[in-house]
Coordinates of C-alpha atoms and ligand atoms in Angstrom, one line a residue:
M24 CA -50.0 103.9 -92.5
T25 CA -53.0 105.4 -94.3
P26 CA -52.9 104.2 -97.9
Y27 CA -52.3 106.9 -100.5
L28 CA -54.2 106.4 -103.8
N29 CA -51.5 107.2 -106.4
N30 CA -52.4 107.9 -110.0
Y31 CA -51.3 105.4 -112.6
L32 CA -50.4 107.2 -115.8
N33 CA -47.9 106.7 -118.6
G34 CA -47.6 103.1 -117.6
E35 CA -46.2 103.9 -114.2
W36 CA -47.3 104.9 -110.7
Q37 CA -47.1 108.6 -110.1
A38 CA -45.2 110.1 -107.1
T39 CA -47.1 110.7 -103.9
S40 CA -47.9 114.3 -103.2
T41 CA -49.6 116.2 -100.4
P42 CA -52.8 114.5 -99.4
V43 CA -55.9 116.6 -100.4
H44 CA -58.9 114.3 -100.0
T45 CA -59.7 111.8 -97.3
L46 CA -61.8 108.7 -97.7
S47 CA -63.6 107.6 -94.5
D48 CA -65.6 104.8 -93.0
P49 CA -69.2 106.1 -93.1
V50 CA -70.1 104.2 -89.9
T51 CA -67.1 104.9 -87.7
S52 CA -65.6 108.0 -89.4
E53 CA -62.2 106.4 -89.4
T54 CA -59.8 107.7 -92.1
L55 CA -59.2 104.9 -94.6
A56 CA -57.2 106.4 -97.4
V57 CA -56.1 109.7 -98.9
T58 CA -55.7 111.0 -102.5
G59 CA -53.8 113.9 -103.9
G60 CA -55.3 116.9 -105.8
A61 CA -55.2 117.8 -109.5
A62 CA -53.1 115.3 -111.6
A63 CA -50.1 116.7 -113.4
G64 CA -49.2 115.9 -117.1
L65 CA -52.6 114.7 -118.2
P66 CA -52.3 115.7 -121.9
E67 CA -49.1 113.6 -122.1
A68 CA -50.6 110.7 -120.2
F69 CA -53.7 110.7 -122.5
A70 CA -51.3 110.8 -125.5
F71 CA -49.4 107.8 -124.1
A72 CA -52.6 105.8 -123.7
R73 CA -53.8 106.8 -127.1
H74 CA -50.6 105.8 -128.8
E75 CA -48.9 103.1 -126.7
G76 CA -52.0 101.6 -125.1
A77 CA -54.1 101.5 -128.3
R78 CA -51.2 100.3 -130.4
A79 CA -50.6 97.3 -128.1
L80 CA -54.3 96.5 -127.7
Q81 CA -55.1 96.9 -131.4
A82 CA -52.2 94.6 -132.3
M83 CA -54.3 91.8 -130.7
T84 CA -57.4 90.1 -132.0
Y85 CA -60.7 90.2 -130.3
A86 CA -60.1 86.6 -129.0
H87 CA -56.7 87.6 -127.6
R88 CA -58.2 90.6 -125.8
A89 CA -61.1 88.4 -124.5
A90 CA -58.4 86.1 -123.0
M91 CA -56.9 89.2 -121.3
L92 CA -60.3 90.0 -119.7
A93 CA -60.6 86.4 -118.6
E94 CA -57.2 86.6 -116.9
A95 CA -58.2 89.8 -115.2
V96 CA -61.2 88.0 -113.8
K97 CA -59.0 85.2 -112.4
V98 CA -56.6 87.7 -110.8
M99 CA -59.4 89.6 -109.1
Q100 CA -61.3 86.4 -108.0
A101 CA -58.2 85.5 -106.0
K102 CA -58.4 88.9 -104.2
R103 CA -62.1 88.8 -103.4
D104 CA -61.6 89.0 -99.6
V105 CA -59.6 92.2 -99.9
Y106 CA -62.3 93.8 -102.0
Y107 CA -65.1 92.8 -99.6
A108 CA -63.1 94.3 -96.7
I109 CA -62.6 97.5 -98.6
A110 CA -66.3 97.7 -99.5
L111 CA -67.4 97.0 -95.9
A112 CA -65.2 99.8 -94.6
N113 CA -65.5 102.4 -97.3
S114 CA -69.0 101.9 -98.6
G115 CA -70.5 100.8 -95.4
T116 CA -72.2 97.8 -97.1
T117 CA -73.2 94.4 -95.8
K118 CA -71.6 91.4 -97.5
N119 CA -74.7 90.8 -99.7
D120 CA -74.7 94.5 -100.8
S121 CA -71.0 94.5 -101.5
A122 CA -71.5 91.4 -103.7
V123 CA -73.8 93.4 -106.0
D124 CA -70.9 95.5 -106.8
I125 CA -68.0 93.1 -106.6
E126 CA -69.6 89.9 -108.0
G127 CA -71.5 92.1 -110.5
A128 CA -68.1 93.4 -111.8
L129 CA -66.5 90.0 -112.1
F130 CA -69.6 88.4 -113.7
T131 CA -69.8 91.2 -116.3
L132 CA -66.1 91.0 -117.1
G133 CA -66.4 87.3 -117.5
Y134 CA -69.4 87.6 -119.7
Y135 CA -67.5 89.9 -122.1
A136 CA -64.5 87.5 -122.0
K137 CA -66.8 84.8 -123.3
L138 CA -68.6 86.9 -125.9
G139 CA -65.3 88.2 -127.1
S140 CA -63.7 84.8 -127.6
A141 CA -66.5 84.0 -130.1
L142 CA -65.3 87.0 -132.2
G143 CA -62.2 85.0 -132.9
E144 CA -59.1 86.3 -134.7
A145 CA -60.9 89.2 -136.4
R146 CA -59.7 92.8 -136.0
T147 CA -62.8 94.7 -137.2
L148 CA -66.6 94.1 -137.2
A149 CA -68.8 94.0 -140.3
E150 CA -72.3 95.3 -139.7
G151 CA -74.9 93.6 -141.9
A152 CA -74.2 92.4 -145.5
A153 CA -72.7 94.5 -148.3
G154 CA -75.2 96.3 -150.5
S155 CA -74.6 96.8 -154.2
L156 CA -74.1 100.3 -155.5
S157 CA -73.8 99.4 -159.2
K158 CA -75.8 97.5 -161.8
D159 CA -73.0 95.0 -162.4
Q160 CA -72.7 94.4 -158.6
M161 CA -69.0 95.2 -158.8
F162 CA -69.1 98.3 -156.6
Q163 CA -70.6 97.7 -153.2
S164 CA -71.0 99.3 -149.8
Q165 CA -70.1 97.5 -146.5
H166 CA -70.6 99.1 -143.1
L167 CA -67.4 98.3 -141.2
M168 CA -66.8 99.0 -137.5
V169 CA -63.2 99.7 -136.6
P170 CA -61.8 100.4 -133.0
I171 CA -61.6 104.1 -132.3
R172 CA -58.2 105.9 -132.4
G173 CA -58.6 107.4 -129.0
V174 CA -58.9 106.7 -125.3
A175 CA -62.0 106.0 -123.2
L176 CA -62.3 108.3 -120.2
F177 CA -64.6 107.0 -117.5
I178 CA -65.8 109.4 -114.8
N179 CA -67.7 107.2 -112.4
A180 CA -70.2 107.6 -109.5
F181 CA -69.5 106.6 -105.9
N182 CA -72.1 103.8 -105.6
F183 CA -70.4 101.1 -107.8
P184 CA -66.6 101.4 -107.4
A185 CA -66.1 97.9 -108.8
W186 CA -68.9 97.2 -111.3
G187 CA -68.9 100.9 -112.5
L188 CA -65.3 100.4 -113.8
W189 CA -65.5 96.9 -115.2
E190 CA -69.0 97.1 -116.9
K191 CA -67.5 99.9 -119.0
A192 CA -63.9 98.6 -119.3
A193 CA -65.0 95.2 -120.4
A194 CA -66.4 96.5 -123.7
A195 CA -63.6 99.1 -124.2
L196 CA -60.7 96.8 -123.7
L197 CA -62.4 94.1 -125.8
S198 CA -62.7 96.7 -128.5
G199 CA -59.0 97.5 -128.2
V200 CA -59.5 100.9 -126.6
P201 CA -57.4 102.1 -123.7
V202 CA -59.1 103.1 -120.5
I203 CA -58.5 106.0 -118.1
V204 CA -60.8 105.8 -115.1
K205 CA -61.6 108.6 -112.6
P206 CA -63.5 107.0 -109.8
A207 CA -65.7 109.1 -107.4
T208 CA -63.3 110.2 -104.7
V209 CA -65.3 109.1 -101.7
T210 CA -65.1 105.4 -102.7
A211 CA -62.1 105.4 -105.0
W212 CA -60.2 102.9 -102.9
L213 CA -61.8 99.7 -104.3
T214 CA -61.4 100.9 -107.9
H215 CA -57.8 101.7 -107.2
R216 CA -57.1 98.4 -105.6
M217 CA -58.6 96.4 -108.5
V218 CA -56.7 98.5 -111.1
A219 CA -53.5 98.0 -109.1
D220 CA -54.1 94.2 -108.9
V221 CA -54.6 93.9 -112.7
I222 CA -51.6 96.1 -113.4
E223 CA -49.4 94.2 -111.0
A224 CA -50.4 90.9 -112.7
G225 CA -49.0 92.2 -115.9
I226 CA -51.9 91.2 -118.1
V227 CA -52.7 94.5 -119.7
P228 CA -50.2 96.3 -121.9
A229 CA -48.7 99.7 -120.8
G230 CA -51.1 102.5 -121.4
A231 CA -54.1 100.2 -121.6
L232 CA -55.4 100.9 -118.1
S233 CA -54.8 104.1 -116.2
I234 CA -56.4 105.7 -113.1
V235 CA -56.7 109.2 -111.7
C236 CA -57.9 109.6 -108.1
G237 CA -59.0 112.6 -106.2
S238 CA -59.6 115.3 -108.7
S239 CA -61.3 115.6 -112.1
A240 CA -59.4 118.8 -112.9
G241 CA -58.0 118.8 -116.4
L242 CA -59.5 115.5 -117.5
L243 CA -61.9 116.9 -120.1
D244 CA -59.3 119.4 -121.3
A245 CA -57.1 116.4 -122.2
L246 CA -59.7 114.9 -124.5
T247 CA -59.3 115.1 -128.3
P248 CA -62.0 114.5 -130.9
F249 CA -61.5 110.7 -131.4
D250 CA -61.7 110.0 -127.7
V251 CA -64.8 108.9 -125.9
L252 CA -66.2 109.9 -122.5
S253 CA -68.5 107.8 -120.4
F254 CA -69.9 109.5 -117.4
T255 CA -72.0 108.1 -114.5
G256 CA -73.1 110.5 -111.8
S257 CA -75.5 113.3 -111.1
A258 CA -77.5 115.2 -113.7
E259 CA -75.9 118.4 -112.4
T260 CA -72.3 117.3 -113.2
A261 CA -73.5 115.8 -116.5
A262 CA -74.8 119.2 -117.5
K263 CA -71.4 120.8 -116.8
L264 CA -69.6 118.1 -118.9
R265 CA -72.0 118.5 -121.8
N266 CA -71.0 122.2 -122.0
H267 CA -67.3 121.5 -122.0
P268 CA -65.7 122.5 -125.4
A269 CA -64.4 118.9 -125.9
I270 CA -68.0 117.8 -126.1
A271 CA -69.9 120.9 -127.2
R272 CA -67.3 121.9 -129.9
D273 CA -65.1 118.8 -130.7
S274 CA -67.9 116.3 -130.6
V275 CA -66.2 113.8 -128.3
R276 CA -68.6 110.9 -128.3
T277 CA -70.2 110.9 -124.8
N278 CA -72.4 108.5 -122.9
I279 CA -74.2 109.8 -119.9
E280 CA -75.9 107.8 -117.1
A281 CA -77.5 110.2 -114.6
D282 CA -80.6 110.5 -112.4
S283 CA -83.5 108.1 -112.7
L284 CA -87.0 108.0 -111.3
N285 CA -87.5 104.3 -111.9
V286 CA -91.0 102.9 -111.4
T287 CA -92.4 99.5 -110.3
V288 CA -96.0 98.9 -111.3
L289 CA -98.5 96.5 -109.7
G290 CA -101.0 95.3 -112.2
E291 CA -104.7 95.9 -111.9
D292 CA -105.4 92.2 -111.5
A293 CA -103.0 91.7 -108.6
M294 CA -105.3 91.9 -105.6
P295 CA -104.1 91.3 -102.0
G296 CA -103.7 87.6 -101.4
T297 CA -102.6 86.8 -105.0
P298 CA -99.1 85.6 -105.7
A299 CA -98.4 88.6 -108.0
F300 CA -99.3 91.0 -105.1
D301 CA -96.9 89.2 -102.7
L302 CA -94.2 89.1 -105.3
Y303 CA -94.6 92.9 -105.8
V304 CA -94.3 93.7 -102.1
D305 CA -91.3 91.4 -101.6
N306 CA -89.4 92.8 -104.6
L307 CA -90.3 96.4 -103.8
V308 CA -88.8 96.1 -100.3
R309 CA -85.8 94.3 -101.5
D310 CA -85.1 96.7 -104.4
M311 CA -85.6 99.9 -102.3
T312 CA -83.2 98.7 -99.6
I313 CA -80.4 96.9 -101.4
K314 CA -77.2 99.0 -101.1
S315 CA -79.4 101.3 -98.9
G316 CA -81.2 102.5 -102.0
Q317 CA -78.0 103.7 -103.6
R318 CA -78.5 101.9 -106.9
C319 CA -79.3 104.0 -109.9
T320 CA -82.0 101.4 -110.7
A321 CA -83.7 101.4 -107.3
P322 CA -87.5 102.0 -107.6
R323 CA -88.2 105.6 -106.6
R324 CA -91.9 105.4 -107.4
A325 CA -94.2 102.4 -106.8
L326 CA -97.4 102.6 -108.8
V327 CA -100.4 100.6 -107.5
P328 CA -104.1 100.6 -108.1
K329 CA -105.6 103.2 -105.7
A330 CA -107.9 100.6 -104.2
V331 CA -104.9 98.5 -102.9
M332 CA -102.7 101.3 -101.7
H333 CA -103.4 100.7 -98.1
A334 CA -102.8 97.0 -98.4
V335 CA -99.5 97.5 -100.2
A336 CA -98.4 100.0 -97.6
E337 CA -99.3 97.7 -94.7
A338 CA -97.5 94.7 -96.2
A339 CA -94.4 96.7 -97.2
A340 CA -94.2 98.4 -93.9
G341 CA -94.2 95.1 -92.1
K342 CA -91.3 93.9 -94.1
L343 CA -89.4 97.2 -93.8
A344 CA -89.8 97.1 -90.1
A345 CA -88.0 93.8 -90.0
I346 CA -84.8 95.1 -91.6
R347 CA -82.3 96.1 -88.9
V348 CA -80.2 99.1 -90.0
G349 CA -76.7 99.9 -88.8
N350 CA -73.1 98.8 -88.8
P351 CA -72.6 96.2 -91.6
R352 CA -70.1 94.4 -89.3
H353 CA -73.0 93.4 -87.0
A354 CA -74.4 89.9 -87.9
D355 CA -78.0 91.1 -87.5
T356 CA -77.6 94.1 -89.8
G357 CA -79.8 93.8 -92.9
M358 CA -79.0 97.2 -94.4
G359 CA -75.8 99.1 -93.9
S360 CA -74.9 102.7 -94.3
L361 CA -75.1 105.4 -97.0
V362 CA -71.8 106.1 -98.5
S363 CA -71.0 109.3 -96.6
R364 CA -72.4 111.9 -94.2
E365 CA -72.8 114.2 -97.3
Q366 CA -75.0 111.7 -99.0
F367 CA -76.9 111.2 -95.7
D368 CA -77.6 115.0 -95.6
S369 CA -78.5 115.0 -99.3
A370 CA -80.9 112.1 -98.8
C371 CA -82.5 113.7 -95.7
A372 CA -83.0 117.0 -97.7
G373 CA -84.6 115.1 -100.5
L374 CA -86.9 113.2 -98.2
A375 CA -88.0 116.5 -96.6
L376 CA -88.8 117.8 -100.1
L377 CA -90.9 114.8 -101.0
K378 CA -92.7 114.8 -97.6
A379 CA -94.1 118.2 -98.5
E380 CA -96.4 116.5 -101.0
A381 CA -96.6 113.0 -99.6
S382 CA -97.6 111.3 -96.4
V383 CA -95.3 109.0 -94.4
L384 CA -96.4 105.4 -94.6
F385 CA -93.4 104.0 -93.0
D386 CA -90.7 105.9 -91.2
G387 CA -87.5 103.9 -90.6
T388 CA -85.4 107.0 -89.9
A389 CA -86.5 107.1 -86.2
Q390 CA -85.6 103.5 -85.5
P391 CA -82.6 102.7 -83.4
L392 CA -79.4 101.8 -85.3
L393 CA -77.5 98.6 -84.7
D394 CA -74.0 99.3 -83.4
A395 CA -73.8 102.7 -85.0
D396 CA -74.4 106.2 -83.6
D397 CA -76.2 109.3 -85.1
Q398 CA -72.9 110.6 -86.5
S399 CA -72.8 107.6 -88.9
A400 CA -74.3 107.8 -92.4
C401 CA -76.9 105.0 -91.6
M402 CA -80.4 105.9 -92.6
G403 CA -83.5 103.7 -92.1
P404 CA -85.9 103.2 -95.1
S405 CA -88.9 105.4 -95.7
L406 CA -92.1 104.7 -97.7
L407 CA -94.1 107.7 -98.6
G408 CA -97.6 107.8 -100.0
V409 CA -98.9 110.1 -102.8
R410 CA -102.7 110.0 -103.2
D411 CA -102.9 112.6 -106.0
A412 CA -100.3 111.6 -108.5
D413 CA -101.3 114.3 -110.9
A414 CA -100.9 117.2 -108.5
A415 CA -97.5 116.0 -107.2
V416 CA -94.4 117.5 -108.8
E417 CA -91.2 116.7 -106.9
V418 CA -92.0 113.0 -106.6
H419 CA -91.7 112.7 -110.4
R420 CA -88.5 114.8 -110.7
H421 CA -86.4 114.5 -107.5
E422 CA -84.4 111.4 -107.0
V423 CA -83.6 110.7 -103.4
F424 CA -80.4 108.6 -103.6
G425 CA -81.2 106.5 -100.5
P426 CA -83.7 104.0 -99.2
V427 CA -86.8 106.1 -100.0
C428 CA -89.7 105.2 -102.3
S429 CA -93.1 106.8 -102.9
L430 CA -96.2 104.7 -103.2
I431 CA -98.5 106.3 -105.8
G432 CA -102.1 105.4 -106.5
Y433 CA -103.3 105.1 -110.1
K434 CA -106.8 105.0 -111.6
D435 CA -106.4 102.7 -114.5
A436 CA -103.7 101.3 -116.9
A437 CA -103.5 104.5 -119.0
H438 CA -103.1 106.6 -115.8
A439 CA -100.3 104.3 -114.6
I440 CA -98.4 104.7 -117.9
D441 CA -98.9 108.4 -117.8
I442 CA -97.5 108.7 -114.3
A443 CA -94.5 106.5 -115.3
H444 CA -93.7 108.8 -118.2
R445 CA -93.7 111.8 -115.9
G446 CA -90.2 110.7 -114.7
W447 CA -89.1 112.1 -118.1
G448 CA -87.0 109.0 -118.9
S449 CA -85.7 106.3 -116.5
L450 CA -83.5 103.3 -116.5
V451 CA -86.0 100.7 -115.6
A452 CA -89.7 100.0 -115.1
S453 CA -91.0 96.8 -113.6
I454 CA -94.4 95.3 -113.8
Y455 CA -96.0 92.6 -111.6
S456 CA -99.1 90.9 -112.7
A457 CA -100.6 87.5 -113.7
D458 CA -102.4 89.0 -116.7
A459 CA -100.2 88.5 -119.8
H460 CA -102.2 90.9 -121.9
W461 CA -102.0 93.7 -119.3
M462 CA -98.3 93.1 -119.0
A463 CA -97.6 93.1 -122.7
H464 CA -99.6 96.3 -123.2
A465 CA -97.9 98.1 -120.3
A466 CA -94.4 96.8 -121.4
E467 CA -94.8 98.3 -124.9
A468 CA -96.0 101.6 -123.5
L469 CA -93.3 101.9 -120.9
A470 CA -90.6 101.0 -123.3
T471 CA -90.8 104.5 -124.8
S472 CA -89.5 106.1 -121.7
H473 CA -87.4 103.3 -120.1
G474 CA -84.2 101.6 -121.1
R475 CA -85.3 98.4 -119.6
V476 CA -88.8 97.0 -118.8
H477 CA -88.7 94.1 -116.3
V478 CA -91.9 92.0 -116.4
V479 CA -92.7 89.6 -113.6
S480 CA -95.5 87.1 -113.3
P481 CA -95.8 84.4 -110.7
D482 CA -94.5 81.9 -113.3
V483 CA -91.1 83.5 -113.2
A484 CA -91.0 84.3 -109.5
K485 CA -87.9 82.2 -108.9
T486 CA -86.2 82.8 -112.2
H487 CA -86.5 86.5 -113.0
T488 CA -83.3 88.5 -112.6
G489 CA -84.6 91.4 -110.4
H490 CA -85.8 94.9 -111.2
G491 CA -82.6 96.5 -110.0
N492 CA -80.0 94.1 -111.4
V493 CA -78.3 95.1 -114.5
M494 CA -77.6 92.1 -116.7
P495 CA -74.8 92.5 -119.2
G496 CA -76.8 91.0 -122.0
S497 CA -79.5 93.7 -121.7
I498 CA -78.9 97.4 -122.3
H499 CA -78.4 99.7 -119.3
G500 CA -79.3 103.4 -119.8
G501 CA -82.4 105.5 -120.2
P502 CA -83.7 108.5 -122.2
G503 CA -84.2 112.0 -121.0
R504 CA -83.5 112.6 -117.3
A505 CA -81.6 109.3 -117.1
G506 CA -78.9 110.8 -119.3
G507 CA -79.8 109.4 -122.7
G508 CA -77.0 106.9 -122.6
E509 CA -76.8 103.2 -123.3
E510 CA -74.3 100.7 -122.1
L511 CA -73.9 96.9 -122.1
G512 CA -76.5 94.9 -124.1
G513 CA -74.0 92.2 -125.1
L514 CA -72.0 93.1 -128.2
R515 CA -74.1 96.3 -128.7
A516 CA -71.7 97.8 -126.1
L517 CA -68.8 97.6 -128.6
A518 CA -70.4 100.1 -130.9
F519 CA -69.5 103.0 -128.5
Y520 CA -65.8 102.1 -128.8
H521 CA -65.8 101.6 -132.6
R522 CA -66.2 104.0 -135.5
R523 CA -68.8 102.8 -138.1
S524 CA -67.7 103.7 -141.6
A525 CA -69.4 102.9 -144.9
I526 CA -66.7 101.4 -147.1
Q527 CA -67.7 101.9 -150.8
A528 CA -65.4 99.8 -152.8
P529 CA -64.9 97.2 -155.5
V530 CA -66.0 93.7 -154.4
N531 CA -62.4 92.3 -154.3
V532 CA -61.4 95.1 -151.8
L533 CA -64.4 94.3 -149.6
E534 CA -63.4 90.6 -149.8
L535 CA -60.0 91.4 -148.4
L536 CA -61.5 93.5 -145.6
G537 CA -63.9 90.7 -144.9
Q538 CA -60.9 88.4 -144.1
R539 CA -60.0 90.6 -141.2
S540 CA -63.5 91.1 -140.0
T541 CA -66.3 89.1 -138.3
E542 CA -70.0 89.8 -138.6
L543 CA -71.4 91.7 -135.7
K544 CA -74.4 89.7 -134.6
F545 CA -76.5 90.5 -131.5
Ligands
NAP4 P1 -71.4 113.3 -109.1 O1 -71.2 114.1 -107.9 O2 -72.0 113.9 -110.3 O3 -70.0 112.7 -109.3 C1 -69.8 111.7 -110.3 C2 -68.3 111.8 -110.8 O4 -68.1 113.0 -111.5 C3 -67.3 111.7 -109.7 O5 -66.2 110.9 -110.1 C4 -66.9 113.1 -109.5 O6 -65.6 113.3 -108.9 C5 -66.9 113.6 -110.9 N1 -67.1 115.1 -111.1 C6 -67.7 116.0 -110.3 N2 -67.6 117.2 -110.8 C7 -66.9 117.1 -111.9 C8 -66.5 118.0 -113.0 N3 -66.8 119.3 -112.9 N4 -65.8 117.5 -114.0 C9 -65.6 116.2 -114.2 N5 -65.9 115.3 -113.2 C10 -66.6 115.7 -112.2 O7 -72.3 112.0 -108.7 P2 -72.2 111.0 -107.5 O8 -72.6 111.8 -106.3 O9 -70.9 110.3 -107.5 O10 -73.3 109.9 -107.9 C11 -74.6 110.0 -107.5 C12 -75.5 110.2 -108.7 O11 -75.1 109.3 -109.8 C13 -76.9 109.9 -108.4 O12 -77.6 111.0 -108.8 C14 -77.3 108.7 -109.3 O13 -78.6 108.8 -109.9 C15 -76.3 108.7 -110.4 N6 -76.0 107.4 -110.9 C16 -76.5 107.0 -112.0 C17 -76.2 105.8 -112.5 C18 -76.7 105.3 -113.8 O14 -76.2 104.3 -114.3 N7 -77.7 106.0 -114.4 C19 -75.4 104.9 -111.8 C20 -74.9 105.3 -110.6 C21 -75.2 106.6 -110.1 P3 -65.4 113.5 -107.4 O15 -66.0 112.3 -106.7 O16 -64.0 113.6 -107.2 O17 -66.2 114.8 -107.1

């Protein structure tokens, strides 16, 4: 029987209703699961989480909640095979690409379990030292961070059904804040299964973890001022959410991760035949094809000195041609499918838009698919070439969410930085060179418009963590077009789920507060 993805609210599974949405295999079109439509009773369910979930979570210490996260990791580690099977069928990803999502989720949750255990038995976080407000030092001010009194609503994108939940929930639950997740419908099955496994294991208190599948209707209406909203998805949906009264009027704290025109830059010193050049090409091809380019961090613009454009194109095309695209069940498939036929159409439309101002350096869209037909959502990679970066417009503002990247020639370092900034804010920029001064200068300049700058020299060829990989100890988010949000970054992530208050008080009161608190150190 086709699984029905029931909502879990008020600490119980909700009744099955008429199926409204269907989740399909993007390669075979087989129906995999169904969801209902708009959820009933959301205001009551949010109130239940806010009161029951928060009360139970906040009765625990950080160390206690960290242990709860560690338990959740154990529970899910034991179910890995199920998760990989769901990802293969529903996301159309190869095992390696599914691992980015599934292992990334477990790693991030485990990372926060470890960080949290070091916070010990505290219940609040002290930020910095107290500062005196009086000549006799008796009256002082201490910035104290206390868990918020609301729920954390996560509205997530389709591309990371596992990591997208846990990279946010790790920090929220560690902070003592109940989570309500609304996964993107098209891939909601994996999120649903993981939530169900954690609930069934009985390791989170009632109201601490809830899920709504199939419809976002009414979710924002159920928010009250002390709640927080974390959204990952398109800039278009983000703009709608920003205008909702809960955010526009009631100032619900909101974090947004949206589109991103990430860049990867080849240094001026890295001529063909140098290790830095080879590293650049290897990583460019890998990063533009992992998860079929459906990573928010995938490089969309590859900036190289004009003089070596042809050499980069030739080397990258050779590697792209070697990647077989098709059914991820086939042993020779190196790159699986896009997530749905809708995404395929959207990526094709975006590719056509970019082609109007770029030439095609490598066209993988015409190559035969492995064990998949032209009704599948499989799409071969495309490398485009832009000679006149300054005249181009769409390449700097249209994100094709698929295996598509534009190679862009730059004149000098200043020009490269200028082109990078034209993305109006991105998640990540990477730099490949053997010249430390060039890299340091570029890193500083790129940091103004990128949440993360990933610098690679041949010395770290084997140890660097990858342009596209989001490491939980480093922040994830970007200014401007990327949404202006910030997640992860170790304990920095906890700030979103805490309220900072300046406690101005006699020193003996601050001493008492200090006994329940631990210093927040990054
Ligand atoms: P999307 O269409 O904006 O959907 C994102 C989420 O919002 C889904 O859960 C969707 O639910 C929900 N949603 C849609 N309309 C809504 C509304 N009016 N009110 C409340 N929720 C609503 O984005 P997507 O297609 O899933 O994701 C692709 C985009 O995400 C890409 O543009 C990519 O750049 C971006 N992305 C960014 C990051 C990042 O970290 N910066 C990460 C991943 C993806 P339904 O599925 O039920 O419609």
